[in-house]
Short mmCIF file of C-alpha atoms and ligand atoms in Angstrom, two decimals:
data_model
loop_
_atom_site.label_atom_id
_atom_site.label_comp_id
_atom_site.label_asym_id
_atom_site.label_seq_id
_atom_site.Cartn_x
_atom_site.Cartn_y
_atom_site.Cartn_z
CA UNK A 633 112.28 107.68 52.01
CA UNK A 634 111.98 106.28 55.49
CA UNK A 635 108.68 105.67 56.15
CA UNK A 636 107.55 106.55 59.82
CA UNK A 637 105.38 104.61 62.11
CA UNK A 638 102.06 106.44 61.45
CA UNK A 639 100.42 105.29 64.41
CA UNK A 640 102.34 107.94 66.22
CA UNK A 641 99.94 110.32 64.35
CA UNK A 642 97.26 109.11 66.34
CA UNK A 643 98.17 110.38 69.49
CA UNK A 644 95.87 113.04 70.68
CA UNK A 645 98.43 115.31 72.55
CA UNK A 646 102.31 115.23 74.16
CA UNK A 647 102.64 113.12 76.86
CA UNK A 648 100.79 114.45 80.00
CA UNK A 649 103.55 114.88 82.24
CA UNK A 650 105.75 116.63 80.01
CA UNK A 651 103.02 118.86 78.80
CA UNK A 652 102.18 119.74 82.54
CA UNK A 653 106.05 120.88 82.60
CA UNK A 654 105.52 122.90 80.15
CA UNK A 655 102.35 124.82 81.08
CA UNK A 656 104.41 125.22 84.50
CA UNK A 657 107.22 126.46 82.74
CA UNK A 658 105.07 129.02 80.84
CA UNK A 659 103.56 130.22 83.67
CA UNK A 660 106.35 130.74 85.90
CA UNK A 661 108.04 132.88 82.63
CA UNK A 662 105.42 134.82 82.56
CA UNK A 663 104.99 135.48 86.33
CA UNK A 664 108.40 135.90 87.78
CA UNK A 665 107.57 137.15 90.59
CA UNK A 666 105.13 134.06 91.53
CA UNK A 667 107.55 131.44 90.06
CA UNK A 668 109.20 131.04 93.59
CA UNK A 669 106.09 129.96 95.36
CA UNK A 670 104.85 127.28 92.62
CA UNK A 671 104.58 124.00 94.72
CA UNK A 672 104.72 121.06 92.45
CA UNK A 673 102.16 118.11 93.63
CA UNK A 674 101.83 116.99 89.73
CA UNK A 675 103.80 114.13 88.59
CA UNK A 676 104.22 111.57 91.63
CA UNK A 677 107.82 111.99 91.95
CA UNK A 678 109.61 111.06 95.39
CA UNK A 679 111.06 113.85 97.17
CA UNK A 680 112.87 112.44 100.16
CA UNK A 681 116.45 111.40 99.81
CA UNK A 682 117.37 107.57 99.31
CA UNK A 683 117.05 104.98 102.07
CA UNK A 684 121.04 105.23 103.81
CA UNK A 685 120.88 101.60 103.27
CA UNK A 686 120.47 101.83 99.66
CA UNK A 687 122.81 104.88 99.24
CA UNK A 688 125.76 102.51 101.10
CA UNK A 689 125.24 99.64 99.01
CA UNK A 690 124.83 101.93 96.08
CA UNK A 691 128.87 103.53 96.96
CA UNK A 692 129.94 99.93 98.07
CA UNK A 693 128.77 98.82 94.35
CA UNK A 694 130.56 101.56 92.67
CA UNK A 695 134.07 101.10 94.84
CA UNK A 696 133.73 97.42 93.43
CA UNK A 697 133.43 99.05 89.89
CA UNK A 698 136.85 100.91 90.88
CA UNK A 699 138.84 98.26 91.51
CA UNK A 700 140.56 95.57 88.50
CA UNK A 701 139.97 92.71 90.85
CA UNK A 702 135.96 93.09 91.66
CA UNK A 703 135.41 95.52 88.32
CA UNK A 704 132.28 93.92 85.85
CA UNK A 705 131.12 94.51 82.91
CA UNK A 706 128.36 93.58 81.26
CA UNK A 707 125.83 91.73 84.07
CA UNK A 708 122.94 89.15 83.09
CA UNK A 709 120.40 90.98 80.77
CA UNK A 710 117.72 89.33 83.28
CA UNK A 711 119.27 90.79 86.50
CA UNK A 712 122.03 89.73 89.06
CA UNK A 713 121.01 86.57 90.82
CA UNK A 714 121.32 88.30 94.10
CA UNK A 715 118.68 91.03 93.32
CA UNK A 716 116.44 88.39 91.62
CA UNK A 717 116.41 86.11 94.72
CA UNK A 718 116.29 88.84 97.24
CA UNK A 719 112.91 89.60 95.42
CA UNK A 720 111.78 86.14 95.74
CA UNK A 721 112.63 85.93 99.35
CA UNK A 722 111.04 89.09 100.34
CA UNK A 723 108.17 90.79 98.42
CA UNK A 724 107.25 87.54 96.58
CA UNK A 725 107.83 85.00 99.48
CA UNK A 726 105.58 82.28 99.55
CA UNK A 727 103.88 82.96 96.60
CA UNK A 728 105.44 80.21 94.71
CA UNK A 729 107.73 82.69 92.31
CA UNK A 730 111.31 81.37 91.63
CA UNK A 731 114.31 83.84 91.18
CA UNK A 732 114.31 83.07 87.12
CA UNK A 733 110.77 84.27 86.68
CA UNK A 734 111.73 87.85 88.01
CA UNK A 735 113.44 90.35 85.53
CA UNK A 736 115.35 93.18 86.30
CA UNK A 737 114.83 96.53 84.33
CA UNK A 738 115.41 100.09 84.85
CA UNK A 739 111.74 101.23 85.20
CA UNK A 740 107.90 99.99 85.39
CA UNK A 741 106.99 102.55 82.91
CA UNK A 742 109.33 100.96 80.03
CA UNK A 743 108.17 97.50 81.09
CA UNK A 744 104.61 98.12 81.07
CA UNK A 745 105.25 99.89 77.26
CA UNK A 746 107.67 96.69 75.93
CA UNK A 747 105.14 94.06 77.21
CA UNK A 748 103.36 94.95 74.19
CA UNK A 749 106.35 93.65 71.83
CA UNK A 750 105.53 89.97 72.96
CA UNK A 751 101.93 90.26 71.69
CA UNK A 752 100.35 90.11 68.44
CA UNK A 753 98.19 91.95 66.31
CA UNK A 754 94.58 91.78 66.91
CA UNK A 755 94.12 91.33 70.60
CA UNK A 756 91.32 92.60 72.19
CA UNK A 757 92.70 95.25 74.92
CA UNK A 758 90.81 96.49 78.14
CA UNK A 759 92.19 99.23 79.81
CA UNK A 760 90.26 101.01 83.13
CA UNK A 761 89.20 104.60 82.70
CA UNK A 762 90.75 106.98 84.07
CA UNK A 763 94.26 105.37 83.73
CA UNK A 764 97.97 105.54 83.87
CA UNK A 765 98.32 107.08 80.41
CA UNK A 766 101.29 104.74 79.58
CA UNK A 767 99.03 101.93 78.98
CA UNK A 768 96.67 103.78 76.37
CA UNK A 769 99.62 105.55 74.56
CA UNK A 770 102.02 102.60 74.04
CA UNK A 771 99.21 100.56 72.71
CA UNK A 772 98.07 103.56 69.76
CA UNK A 773 101.98 103.59 69.29
CA UNK A 774 102.24 99.73 68.87
CA UNK A 775 99.19 99.95 66.20
CA UNK A 776 96.56 98.37 68.68
CA UNK A 777 94.16 100.72 68.36
CA UNK A 778 92.08 102.88 65.85
CA UNK A 779 91.67 106.80 66.09
CA UNK A 780 90.51 108.77 68.97
CA UNK A 781 87.01 109.94 68.61
CA UNK A 782 86.01 113.46 69.96
CA UNK A 783 86.37 112.70 73.39
CA UNK A 784 89.43 110.99 73.08
CA UNK A 785 88.61 107.39 73.06
CA UNK A 786 90.61 105.32 70.87
CA UNK A 787 88.44 102.84 68.27
CA UNK A 788 89.34 99.26 69.45
CA UNK A 789 90.10 99.56 72.93
CA UNK A 790 87.63 98.27 75.41
CA UNK A 791 87.00 101.03 78.39
CA UNK A 792 86.13 99.86 81.73
CA UNK A 793 84.50 102.86 83.50
CA UNK A 794 86.11 103.75 86.99
CA UNK A 795 83.58 105.70 88.92
CA UNK A 796 82.34 107.02 92.62
CA UNK A 797 79.92 104.13 92.03
CA UNK A 798 82.02 101.36 91.78
CA UNK A 799 84.65 102.89 94.14
CA UNK A 800 87.06 103.29 91.20
CA UNK A 801 87.68 99.50 90.78
CA UNK A 802 86.37 98.06 87.30
CA UNK A 803 83.78 95.52 86.99
CA UNK A 804 84.72 92.44 85.02
CA UNK A 805 83.40 93.01 81.48
CA UNK A 806 80.41 91.37 79.92
CA UNK A 807 82.57 90.85 76.82
CA UNK A 808 85.93 88.84 76.04
CA UNK A 809 89.10 90.41 76.04
CA UNK A 810 92.35 88.92 75.81
CA UNK A 811 94.67 91.53 77.53
CA UNK A 812 93.46 93.61 80.79
CA UNK A 813 95.75 96.28 82.43
CA UNK A 814 94.91 96.45 86.45
CA UNK A 815 96.99 98.72 88.67
CA UNK A 816 96.34 98.71 92.39
CA UNK A 817 96.87 100.98 94.40
CA UNK A 818 95.74 102.57 91.58
CA UNK A 819 97.17 105.32 89.64
CA UNK A 820 95.61 108.15 89.36
CA UNK A 821 92.73 107.17 91.82
CA UNK A 822 94.68 105.71 94.78
CA UNK A 823 91.58 103.05 94.77
CA UNK A 824 92.63 99.44 95.95
CA UNK A 825 91.15 95.99 94.95
CA UNK A 826 89.52 93.55 97.51
CA UNK A 827 90.97 89.90 97.42
CA UNK A 828 87.32 89.07 95.95
CA UNK A 829 87.55 92.00 93.24
CA UNK A 830 91.14 90.30 92.02
CA UNK A 831 89.66 86.72 92.55
CA UNK A 832 86.75 87.72 89.98
CA UNK A 833 89.29 89.20 87.65
CA UNK A 834 91.88 85.94 87.87
CA UNK A 835 88.77 83.75 87.07
CA UNK A 836 87.39 86.29 84.43
CA UNK A 837 91.18 86.02 82.82
CA UNK A 838 91.45 82.31 82.79
CA UNK A 839 87.61 81.97 81.89
CA UNK A 840 88.68 83.59 78.51
CA UNK A 841 92.26 83.00 77.99
CA UNK A 842 93.13 86.38 78.85
CA UNK A 843 96.39 88.13 80.07
CA UNK A 844 96.36 90.36 83.29
CA UNK A 845 98.83 92.81 83.28
CA UNK A 846 99.19 93.84 86.48
CA UNK A 847 100.86 97.14 87.75
CA UNK A 848 101.84 97.14 91.33
CA UNK A 849 104.27 99.93 91.34
CA UNK A 850 102.40 101.61 94.51
CA UNK A 851 102.32 98.15 96.75
CA UNK A 852 104.51 99.62 99.36
CA UNK A 853 101.59 102.10 100.26
CA UNK A 854 98.79 99.97 101.26
CA UNK A 855 97.80 99.76 105.11
CA UNK A 856 95.35 97.41 104.79
CA UNK A 857 96.46 93.97 105.69
CA UNK A 858 93.25 92.55 103.89
CA UNK A 859 94.56 94.07 100.57
CA UNK A 860 96.47 91.91 98.51
CA UNK A 861 99.92 93.28 97.36
CA UNK A 862 100.66 90.93 94.65
CA UNK A 863 98.18 89.46 91.91
CA UNK A 864 100.14 85.97 92.98
CA UNK A 865 98.41 85.90 96.26
CA UNK A 866 95.16 84.99 94.05
CA UNK A 867 95.06 81.33 93.16
CA UNK A 868 95.11 80.77 89.43
CA UNK A 869 97.02 84.14 88.80
CA UNK A 870 100.37 81.94 88.20
CA UNK A 871 98.32 80.90 84.41
CA UNK A 872 97.10 84.25 83.59
CA UNK A 873 99.14 87.09 85.05
CA UNK A 874 102.40 89.02 84.81
CA UNK A 875 103.23 91.50 87.19
CA UNK A 876 105.16 95.25 87.25
CA UNK A 877 107.05 96.04 89.85
CA UNK A 878 109.12 99.36 90.83
CA UNK A 879 111.67 100.31 93.18
CA UNK A 880 110.89 104.09 92.41
CA UNK A 881 108.16 104.70 94.64
CA UNK A 882 109.23 102.40 97.93
CA UNK A 883 112.92 102.65 97.76
CA UNK A 884 112.78 106.42 96.20
CA UNK A 885 114.52 105.26 92.85
CA UNK A 886 112.85 107.65 90.30
CA UNK A 887 115.93 109.34 89.55
CA UNK A 888 117.92 105.84 90.09
CA UNK A 889 116.09 103.47 87.97
CA UNK A 890 115.22 100.09 89.25
CA UNK A 891 112.35 97.78 88.30
CA UNK A 892 111.55 94.04 87.53
CA UNK A 893 108.45 92.38 85.95
CA UNK A 894 107.32 89.03 87.23
CA UNK A 895 106.30 86.30 84.54
CA UNK A 896 105.68 82.95 85.77
CA UNK A 897 106.86 80.07 83.49
CA UNK A 898 103.18 78.74 83.42
CA UNK A 899 101.64 81.92 81.68
CA UNK A 900 101.06 81.13 78.05
CA UNK A 901 99.56 83.09 74.82
CA UNK A 902 98.36 81.31 71.64
CA UNK A 903 100.61 81.12 68.24
CA UNK A 904 97.39 81.29 66.50
CA UNK A 905 97.77 77.93 65.24
CA UNK A 906 96.34 76.35 68.01
CA UNK A 907 99.93 75.98 69.68
CA UNK A 908 100.47 77.50 73.38
CA UNK A 909 103.90 79.61 73.76
CA UNK A 910 105.22 80.69 77.26
CA UNK A 911 105.45 84.12 77.57
CA UNK A 912 108.48 84.08 79.87
CA UNK A 913 110.51 82.53 77.15
CA UNK A 914 109.14 85.66 74.70
CA UNK A 915 110.02 88.37 77.64
CA UNK A 916 113.37 86.36 78.20
CA UNK A 917 114.53 86.73 74.54
CA UNK A 918 113.03 90.02 74.12
CA UNK A 919 114.98 90.78 77.46
CA UNK A 920 118.29 89.52 76.14
CA UNK A 921 117.91 91.31 72.85
CA UNK A 922 116.84 94.70 73.78
CA UNK A 923 118.44 95.36 76.88
CA UNK A 924 121.70 94.94 78.78
CA UNK A 925 120.70 94.85 82.16
CA UNK A 926 120.69 97.66 85.02
CA UNK A 927 123.87 98.98 86.36
CA UNK A 928 125.39 96.64 88.80
CA UNK A 929 125.64 99.86 91.60
CA UNK A 930 121.94 100.18 90.99
CA UNK A 931 120.94 96.51 91.53
CA UNK A 932 123.19 96.60 94.68
CA UNK A 933 120.99 99.09 96.02
CA UNK A 934 118.05 97.93 94.91
CA UNK A 935 118.95 94.69 97.19
CA UNK A 936 119.69 96.89 99.80
CA UNK A 937 116.04 98.24 100.18
CA UNK A 938 114.94 94.72 101.44
CA UNK A 939 117.93 94.21 104.22
CA UNK A 940 116.84 94.76 107.67
CA UNK A 941 117.86 98.64 107.77
CA UNK A 942 116.54 98.88 104.31
CA UNK A 943 112.83 97.90 105.33
CA UNK A 944 112.66 100.02 108.30
CA UNK A 945 113.89 103.08 106.04
CA UNK A 946 111.68 102.50 103.37
CA UNK A 947 108.70 102.17 106.06
CA UNK A 948 109.56 105.46 107.32
CA UNK A 949 109.64 107.13 103.59
CA UNK A 950 106.27 105.64 103.29
CA UNK A 951 104.76 106.70 106.41
CA UNK A 952 106.02 110.29 105.46
CA UNK A 953 104.20 110.37 102.06
CA UNK A 954 101.08 108.63 103.79
CA UNK A 955 101.02 111.13 106.54
CA UNK A 956 100.90 113.77 103.57
CA UNK A 957 98.39 112.25 102.00
CA UNK A 958 95.91 112.26 104.91
CA UNK A 959 96.70 115.91 105.46
CA UNK A 960 95.81 116.55 101.67
CA UNK A 961 92.21 114.54 101.97
CA UNK A 962 91.34 116.06 105.00
CA UNK A 963 92.21 119.58 103.35
CA UNK A 964 90.12 118.72 100.64
CA UNK A 965 87.48 117.04 102.27
CA UNK A 966 87.34 120.54 104.76
CA UNK A 967 86.36 122.52 101.97
CA UNK A 968 83.45 120.09 100.47
CA UNK A 969 85.48 118.57 97.91
CA UNK A 970 84.66 115.01 97.06
CA UNK A 971 87.71 112.99 97.93
CA UNK A 972 89.08 109.57 97.16
CA UNK A 973 92.03 107.21 97.10
CA UNK A 974 95.11 108.39 99.47
CA UNK A 975 94.40 105.96 102.41
CA UNK A 976 96.52 103.03 100.63
CA UNK A 977 97.92 104.90 97.98
CA UNK A 978 99.99 108.10 97.62
CA UNK A 979 97.52 109.43 95.34
CA UNK A 980 94.46 111.89 96.35
CA UNK A 981 91.65 111.77 94.12
CA UNK A 982 89.52 114.81 94.37
CA UNK A 983 86.26 116.07 92.54
CA UNK A 984 86.42 119.38 91.44
CA UNK A 985 84.25 122.12 92.40
CA UNK A 986 81.10 122.68 91.02
CA UNK A 987 81.25 124.03 87.01
CA UNK A 988 85.20 123.61 87.03
CA UNK A 989 86.26 120.94 84.37
CA UNK A 990 89.98 119.55 85.70
CA UNK A 991 91.92 121.44 83.15
CA UNK A 992 89.90 124.73 84.48
CA UNK A 993 90.94 123.37 88.25
CA UNK A 994 94.57 122.94 87.16
CA UNK A 995 94.68 126.80 85.78
CA UNK A 996 92.88 127.74 88.78
CA UNK A 997 95.26 126.15 91.28
CA UNK A 998 98.32 127.22 89.30
CA UNK A 999 97.24 130.66 88.49
CA UNK A 1000 95.54 131.78 91.84
CA UNK A 1001 97.33 129.48 94.58
CA UNK A 1002 100.70 128.39 92.64
CA UNK A 1003 100.15 124.72 93.24
CA UNK A 1004 100.44 121.86 90.68
CA UNK A 1005 97.85 119.47 90.47
CA UNK A 1006 97.16 116.59 87.76
CA UNK A 1007 94.08 117.30 85.66
CA UNK A 1008 91.85 114.16 85.91
CA UNK A 1009 90.95 114.52 82.37
CA UNK A 1010 94.41 114.14 81.55
CA UNK A 1011 94.24 110.08 82.57
CA UNK A 1012 91.58 109.92 80.21
CA UNK A 1013 87.68 111.20 79.59
CA UNK A 1014 86.70 109.12 82.99
CA UNK A 1015 88.90 111.24 84.92
CA UNK A 1016 86.86 114.75 83.55
CA UNK A 1017 85.68 116.66 86.56
CA UNK A 1018 88.41 115.51 89.13
CA UNK A 1019 91.96 116.43 89.83
CA UNK A 1020 94.94 114.31 91.34
CA UNK A 1021 96.90 115.33 94.04
CA UNK A 1022 100.23 113.65 94.83
CA UNK A 1023 101.43 113.01 98.50
CA UNK A 1024 104.97 113.05 97.53
CA UNK A 1025 106.51 116.13 99.04
CA UNK A 1026 108.09 117.55 101.89
CA UNK A 1027 105.79 118.19 104.89
CA UNK A 1028 106.49 121.82 104.78
CA UNK A 1029 104.81 122.12 101.08
CA UNK A 1030 102.31 119.98 101.99
CA UNK A 1031 100.99 121.83 104.77
CA UNK A 1032 101.21 124.88 102.61
CA UNK A 1033 99.42 123.42 100.06
CA UNK A 1034 96.64 122.53 102.54
CA UNK A 1035 96.25 126.10 103.69
CA UNK A 1036 96.38 127.46 99.75
CA UNK A 1037 93.83 124.58 99.27
CA UNK A 1038 91.50 126.17 101.93
CA UNK A 1039 91.79 129.63 101.10
CA UNK A 1040 91.37 128.94 97.48
CA UNK A 1041 88.07 126.80 97.89
CA UNK A 1042 87.04 127.31 101.23
C1 MLT B 1137 102.53 109.42 87.77
O1 MLT B 1137 102.79 110.77 88.23
O2 MLT B 1137 101.63 109.09 87.60
C2 MLT B 1137 103.72 108.77 87.93
O3 MLT B 1137 105.13 109.68 88.64
C3 MLT B 1137 104.30 108.79 86.96
C4 MLT B 1137 104.90 107.48 86.20
O4 MLT B 1137 105.56 106.79 87.50
O5 MLT B 1137 105.68 107.42 85.14
#
C-alpha cells in the first residue's frame, strides 16, 4: 500500500485562485445573462501582449531550433549563460552578484515552494500575515507545520502581523526564527519596505543566523527611487538572503514561464553537527537533479527584456498597469473605503465596507457588480476585512470597474 504525504490533509481549503475561479464559473453558469459582464480583477495575471523585443527574440530562438546547425537539445539546468549574464549586468548591476549565483527556472511560485527542498526539519519559520498563500501551503505540505486552528493559523509557524498600524510592513520579531519570508513590493497589500526596514531585517537575520527568502517578483512596479529593488542592495544580505525574481509581471511572461533565484555563494546553513553548508551548492544540486532548464526560446525572450527596446517596452507596460492602479485607488477612496498599496505595486488593498467580511465583499462584488476581486482573508486571517483588486487589466475594463465600484458602494 502506498502511503500518502498526510501533511496535505492539513491544508484547510483548495488553493486560493482555483477556488475563486470555481466560484466565478459557478456564478456564470447560474447567471448566463450576466456571465459576459464579468470583469476579472482577482488573480494577478497580466493582460497585455508580450513586449515586441521578447516576441522577436522568441521567434529567432524557435527558428534556431528548426535548423540542424543551430538546434539545441537539453540546455544547462541552471540556465544559459547569456541570460544569467544579462541578469547580472542589468537588474543586479553593481550588487556584487555573479552569473553563477543566478538560477533560471520556470516560475517564482515553483521556486518559492521548491526552495524548501534544501532546508531540513525543525526550522522555525516566520511568515507575514496576510501573505502570498504559496509560502504557507508549501510549508504545510513539507511537514513544517502542525494543524490549523479555528482561525486558520498553522501550529509551528510564526505569524508576523501586517496591518494599517505598521503600514503592512512586519516588524522584526522579538523571538528567534530560522527562516523568514519577505515579499516586497508586497503581494497582497502592495506595501513596500524602506531601506531602513530592510536593514533591520538583514541585521536580525545575521544576529539570529536566519535566512531571508526575499520575493521580489513585483520589483518592476517600484516608482519611488528611494525604495530598494533588491535585498542585495542592503549591506550584509549576501550572508543571509536568497532572492526570487520573475519575468511574469515585468515582461508579462505568466503564460510563457521564466523566473530566477539569486543565491550568493556566501549564504550558508547548518548541517546540524556544527558544520556550515553552502545553500548555493545545495540548490545547484537540487536544480540539476529535478529540473532540466527553461526552454531555449523562452530564455532568449527573457534576455531580450533587458535590451534597450525591451526595457522601454517593459516600462510602457508598467506605466499602463500603474495607471490602472491609480484609477482603482481613486475610485475606492472616492467612495470612502480605506485604500492601501497601488503606488509602488500593481495591487490595491482595500478595507471592506463596514459590516462586510472579505468573502461577503467578494460575493457582493461578483453578484451585484460582476467584478471579481480577491478576498483578503484568502491571504490569511490577517487579511480579513480587506479585499485586493489587481491592476492587471485593460484600461477600458478598469474604467468600467471604477464605475461599478462607485455605483455599488458610493
Ligand atoms: C496573485 O494573484 O497573487 C498572483 O498572480 C499569483 C502568482 O503570481 O502566483
